[in-house]
mmCIF file with all atom_site columns, C-alpha atoms in Angstrom:
data_model
loop_
_atom_site.group_PDB
_atom_site.id
_atom_site.type_symbol
_atom_site.label_atom_id
_atom_site.label_alt_id
_atom_site.label_comp_id
_atom_site.label_asym_id
_atom_site.label_entity_id
_atom_site.label_seq_id
_atom_site.pdbx_PDB_ins_code
_atom_site.Cartn_x
_atom_site.Cartn_y
_atom_site.Cartn_z
_atom_site.occupancy
_atom_site.B_iso_or_equiv
_atom_site.pdbx_formal_charge
_atom_site.auth_seq_id
_atom_site.auth_comp_id
_atom_site.auth_asym_id
_atom_site.auth_atom_id
_atom_site.pdbx_PDB_model_num
ATOM 1   C CA . MET A 1 1   ? 86.383  82.232  78.625  1.00 69.00 ? 577 MET A CA 1
ATOM 2   C CA . GLU A 1 2   ? 83.699  83.928  80.693  1.00 73.00 ? 578 GLU A CA 1
ATOM 3   C CA . LYS A 1 3   ? 83.279  87.679  80.166  1.00 76.00 ? 579 LYS A CA 1
ATOM 4   C CA . LYS A 1 4   ? 83.502  89.702  83.378  1.00 82.00 ? 580 LYS A CA 1
ATOM 5   C CA . GLN A 1 5   ? 80.258  91.594  84.010  1.00 88.00 ? 581 GLN A CA 1
ATOM 6   C CA . GLU A 1 6   ? 80.603  95.346  84.550  1.00 91.00 ? 582 GLU A CA 1
ATOM 7   C CA . LEU A 1 7   ? 78.773  96.947  87.445  1.00 92.00 ? 583 LEU A CA 1
ATOM 8   C CA . LYS A 1 8   ? 77.457  100.446 86.834  1.00 94.00 ? 584 LYS A CA 1
ATOM 9   C CA . ILE A 1 9   ? 77.313  102.552 89.977  1.00 94.00 ? 585 ILE A CA 1
ATOM 10  C CA . GLU A 1 10  ? 75.265  105.744 90.208  1.00 96.00 ? 586 GLU A CA 1
ATOM 11  C CA . LEU A 1 11  ? 76.528  108.516 92.457  1.00 95.00 ? 587 LEU A CA 1
ATOM 12  C CA . THR A 1 12  ? 73.874  111.184 92.942  1.00 96.00 ? 588 THR A CA 1
ATOM 13  C CA . PRO A 1 13  ? 74.961  114.784 93.671  1.00 95.00 ? 589 PRO A CA 1
ATOM 14  C CA . GLU A 1 14  ? 73.435  114.560 97.179  1.00 92.00 ? 590 GLU A CA 1
ATOM 15  C CA . VAL A 1 15  ? 75.503  111.487 98.056  1.00 93.00 ? 591 VAL A CA 1
ATOM 16  C CA . ALA A 1 16  ? 78.623  112.730 96.231  1.00 95.00 ? 592 ALA A CA 1
ATOM 17  C CA . THR A 1 17  ? 79.081  115.579 98.704  1.00 95.00 ? 593 THR A CA 1
ATOM 18  C CA . GLY A 1 18  ? 79.675  113.002 101.446 1.00 95.00 ? 594 GLY A CA 1
ATOM 19  C CA . HIS A 1 19  ? 79.676  113.424 105.218 1.00 94.00 ? 595 HIS A CA 1
ATOM 20  C CA . TYR A 1 20  ? 82.675  114.260 107.378 1.00 94.00 ? 596 TYR A CA 1
ATOM 21  C CA . SER A 1 21  ? 83.358  111.759 110.168 1.00 95.00 ? 597 SER A CA 1
ATOM 22  C CA . ASN A 1 22  ? 86.156  111.678 112.725 1.00 92.00 ? 598 ASN A CA 1
ATOM 23  C CA . LEU A 1 23  ? 84.784  108.823 114.809 1.00 92.00 ? 599 LEU A CA 1
ATOM 24  C CA . ALA A 1 24  ? 83.430  105.409 113.878 1.00 94.00 ? 600 ALA A CA 1
ATOM 25  C CA . VAL A 1 25  ? 81.550  103.153 116.265 1.00 95.00 ? 601 VAL A CA 1
ATOM 26  C CA . ILE A 1 26  ? 81.366  99.545  115.135 1.00 96.00 ? 602 ILE A CA 1
ATOM 27  C CA . SER A 1 27  ? 79.050  96.937  116.613 1.00 97.00 ? 603 SER A CA 1
ATOM 28  C CA . HIS A 1 28  ? 77.513  93.691  115.425 1.00 97.00 ? 604 HIS A CA 1
ATOM 29  C CA . SER A 1 29  ? 74.761  91.166  115.892 1.00 97.00 ? 605 SER A CA 1
ATOM 30  C CA . GLY A 1 30  ? 74.761  87.558  114.738 1.00 96.00 ? 606 GLY A CA 1
ATOM 31  C CA . GLN A 1 31  ? 73.721  88.606  111.237 1.00 97.00 ? 607 GLN A CA 1
ATOM 32  C CA . GLU A 1 32  ? 75.013  92.161  110.630 1.00 98.00 ? 608 GLU A CA 1
ATOM 33  C CA . PHE A 1 33  ? 77.775  94.644  111.321 1.00 98.00 ? 609 PHE A CA 1
ATOM 34  C CA . TYR A 1 34  ? 76.752  98.225  112.128 1.00 98.00 ? 610 TYR A CA 1
ATOM 35  C CA . LEU A 1 35  ? 79.124  101.060 111.306 1.00 97.00 ? 611 LEU A CA 1
ATOM 36  C CA . ASP A 1 36  ? 78.060  104.400 112.756 1.00 97.00 ? 612 ASP A CA 1
ATOM 37  C CA . PHE A 1 37  ? 80.064  107.342 111.432 1.00 96.00 ? 613 PHE A CA 1
ATOM 38  C CA . VAL A 1 38  ? 80.069  110.282 113.839 1.00 96.00 ? 614 VAL A CA 1
ATOM 39  C CA . ALA A 1 39  ? 81.128  113.936 113.626 1.00 94.00 ? 615 ALA A CA 1
ATOM 40  C CA . MET A 1 40  ? 82.697  115.036 116.910 1.00 91.00 ? 616 MET A CA 1
ATOM 41  C CA . ALA A 1 41  ? 83.784  118.561 117.800 1.00 89.00 ? 617 ALA A CA 1
ATOM 42  C CA . PRO A 1 42  ? 86.118  119.574 120.652 1.00 87.00 ? 618 PRO A CA 1
ATOM 43  C CA . ASN A 1 43  ? 84.422  120.703 123.864 1.00 87.00 ? 619 ASN A CA 1
ATOM 44  C CA . MET A 1 44  ? 81.004  119.611 122.629 1.00 87.00 ? 620 MET A CA 1
ATOM 45  C CA . PRO A 1 45  ? 79.084  117.302 124.990 1.00 87.00 ? 621 PRO A CA 1
ATOM 46  C CA . GLN A 1 46  ? 77.197  115.569 122.197 1.00 91.00 ? 622 GLN A CA 1
ATOM 47  C CA . ALA A 1 47  ? 78.201  114.072 118.834 1.00 92.00 ? 623 ALA A CA 1
ATOM 48  C CA . LYS A 1 48  ? 75.921  113.316 115.907 1.00 92.00 ? 624 LYS A CA 1
ATOM 49  C CA . VAL A 1 49  ? 75.809  110.126 113.847 1.00 95.00 ? 625 VAL A CA 1
ATOM 50  C CA . VAL A 1 50  ? 76.068  111.399 110.274 1.00 95.00 ? 626 VAL A CA 1
ATOM 51  C CA . SER A 1 51  ? 75.707  108.017 108.574 1.00 96.00 ? 627 SER A CA 1
ATOM 52  C CA . ARG A 1 52  ? 75.029  104.374 109.442 1.00 97.00 ? 628 ARG A CA 1
ATOM 53  C CA . MET A 1 53  ? 76.067  101.456 107.270 1.00 97.00 ? 629 MET A CA 1
ATOM 54  C CA . ILE A 1 54  ? 74.709  97.968  107.910 1.00 98.00 ? 630 ILE A CA 1
ATOM 55  C CA . MET A 1 55  ? 76.363  95.010  106.207 1.00 98.00 ? 631 MET A CA 1
ATOM 56  C CA . THR A 1 56  ? 76.692  91.257  106.358 1.00 98.00 ? 632 THR A CA 1
ATOM 57  C CA . PRO A 1 57  ? 79.708  89.752  108.154 1.00 98.00 ? 633 PRO A CA 1
ATOM 58  C CA . GLU A 1 58  ? 81.117  88.629  104.777 1.00 98.00 ? 634 GLU A CA 1
ATOM 59  C CA . ASN A 1 59  ? 80.832  92.154  103.347 1.00 98.00 ? 635 ASN A CA 1
ATOM 60  C CA . ALA A 1 60  ? 82.362  93.626  106.519 1.00 98.00 ? 636 ALA A CA 1
ATOM 61  C CA . LYS A 1 61  ? 85.374  91.339  106.051 1.00 98.00 ? 637 LYS A CA 1
ATOM 62  C CA . ASN A 1 62  ? 85.583  92.316  102.367 1.00 98.00 ? 638 ASN A CA 1
ATOM 63  C CA . LEU A 1 63  ? 85.561  95.983  103.468 1.00 97.00 ? 639 LEU A CA 1
ATOM 64  C CA . LEU A 1 64  ? 88.388  95.259  105.923 1.00 97.00 ? 640 LEU A CA 1
ATOM 65  C CA . PHE A 1 65  ? 90.545  93.757  103.166 1.00 98.00 ? 641 PHE A CA 1
ATOM 66  C CA . ALA A 1 66  ? 89.699  96.520  100.680 1.00 98.00 ? 642 ALA A CA 1
ATOM 67  C CA . LEU A 1 67  ? 90.524  99.230  103.226 1.00 97.00 ? 643 LEU A CA 1
ATOM 68  C CA . ARG A 1 68  ? 93.802  97.507  104.167 1.00 98.00 ? 644 ARG A CA 1
ATOM 69  C CA . ASP A 1 69  ? 94.724  97.285  100.461 1.00 98.00 ? 645 ASP A CA 1
ATOM 70  C CA . ASN A 1 70  ? 93.866  100.946 99.844  1.00 98.00 ? 646 ASN A CA 1
ATOM 71  C CA . VAL A 1 71  ? 95.831  102.137 102.888 1.00 97.00 ? 647 VAL A CA 1
ATOM 72  C CA . ALA A 1 72  ? 98.871  100.190 101.616 1.00 98.00 ? 648 ALA A CA 1
ATOM 73  C CA . LYS A 1 73  ? 98.517  101.776 98.152  1.00 98.00 ? 649 LYS A CA 1
ATOM 74  C CA . TYR A 1 74  ? 98.123  105.236 99.717  1.00 98.00 ? 650 TYR A CA 1
ATOM 75  C CA . GLU A 1 75  ? 101.277 104.750 101.801 1.00 97.00 ? 651 GLU A CA 1
ATOM 76  C CA . GLN A 1 76  ? 103.238 103.554 98.751  1.00 98.00 ? 652 GLN A CA 1
ATOM 77  C CA . THR A 1 77  ? 102.310 106.780 96.982  1.00 98.00 ? 653 THR A CA 1
ATOM 78  C CA . PHE A 1 78  ? 102.320 109.361 99.789  1.00 97.00 ? 654 PHE A CA 1
ATOM 79  C CA . GLY A 1 79  ? 104.353 107.781 102.605 1.00 97.00 ? 655 GLY A CA 1
ATOM 80  C CA . GLU A 1 80  ? 103.484 106.150 105.891 1.00 96.00 ? 656 GLU A CA 1
ATOM 81  C CA . ILE A 1 81  ? 100.436 107.348 107.776 1.00 95.00 ? 657 ILE A CA 1
ATOM 82  C CA . VAL A 1 82  ? 101.697 108.176 111.247 1.00 92.00 ? 658 VAL A CA 1
ATOM 83  C CA . ARG A 1 83  ? 99.269  108.113 114.151 1.00 86.00 ? 659 ARG A CA 1
ATOM 84  C CA . LYS A 1 84  ? 99.519  111.333 116.121 1.00 82.00 ? 660 LYS A CA 1
ATOM 85  C CA . THR A 1 85  ? 100.173 111.474 119.856 1.00 77.00 ? 661 THR A CA 1
ATOM 86  C CA . PRO A 1 86  ? 100.569 114.547 122.065 1.00 72.00 ? 662 PRO A CA 1
ATOM 87  C CA . LYS A 1 87  ? 104.035 115.998 122.621 1.00 74.00 ? 663 LYS A CA 1
ATOM 88  C CA . GLY A 1 88  ? 105.696 113.899 125.287 1.00 68.00 ? 664 GLY A CA 1
ATOM 89  C CA . GLY A 1 89  ? 104.476 110.698 123.662 1.00 62.00 ? 665 GLY A CA 1
ATOM 90  C CA . ASN A 1 90  ? 101.963 109.599 126.312 1.00 62.00 ? 666 ASN A CA 1
ATOM 91  C CA . PRO A 1 91  ? 98.480  109.597 124.770 1.00 56.00 ? 667 PRO A CA 1
ATOM 92  C CA . GLY A 1 92  ? 96.831  109.324 128.182 1.00 52.00 ? 668 GLY A CA 1
ATOM 93  C CA . PRO A 1 93  ? 93.129  108.636 128.673 1.00 49.00 ? 669 PRO A CA 1
ATOM 94  C CA . GLU A 1 94  ? 92.015  111.937 127.125 1.00 52.00 ? 670 GLU A CA 1
ATOM 95  C CA . VAL A 1 95  ? 93.229  111.030 123.619 1.00 48.00 ? 671 VAL A CA 1
ATOM 96  C CA . ILE A 1 96  ? 90.805  108.575 122.014 1.00 55.00 ? 672 ILE A CA 1
ATOM 97  C CA . ASN A 1 97  ? 91.423  106.452 118.960 1.00 55.00 ? 673 ASN A CA 1
ATOM 98  C CA . PRO A 1 98  ? 88.207  107.481 117.167 1.00 54.00 ? 674 PRO A CA 1
ATOM 99  C CA . PHE A 1 99  ? 88.073  104.348 115.015 1.00 52.00 ? 675 PHE A CA 1
ATOM 100 C CA . GLN A 1 100 ? 88.366  101.779 117.768 1.00 52.00 ? 676 GLN A CA 1
ATOM 101 C CA . ALA A 1 101 ? 85.201  100.179 119.046 1.00 49.00 ? 677 ALA A CA 1
#
């Protein structure tokens, strides 16, 4: 039986603080996926990219599956995540899904 190798991951204090993002812009080339995480503020004409991740298509798909799995586990523990819409139910053009590219 083959022993599973353990991966040690270092999280420096600078990285551990993280960056807040409420918008993700996703694009791709033939070789990579680009995930730009953006911090947007209401009534501000410009938003800043706070972090960019570049990954292979295979790793992007692995991220998709891992995120789907973690969202399911979150919802099992805390309940369904409900997407918010304005009162009246019509999101209209002014309400943007920040994670849709």
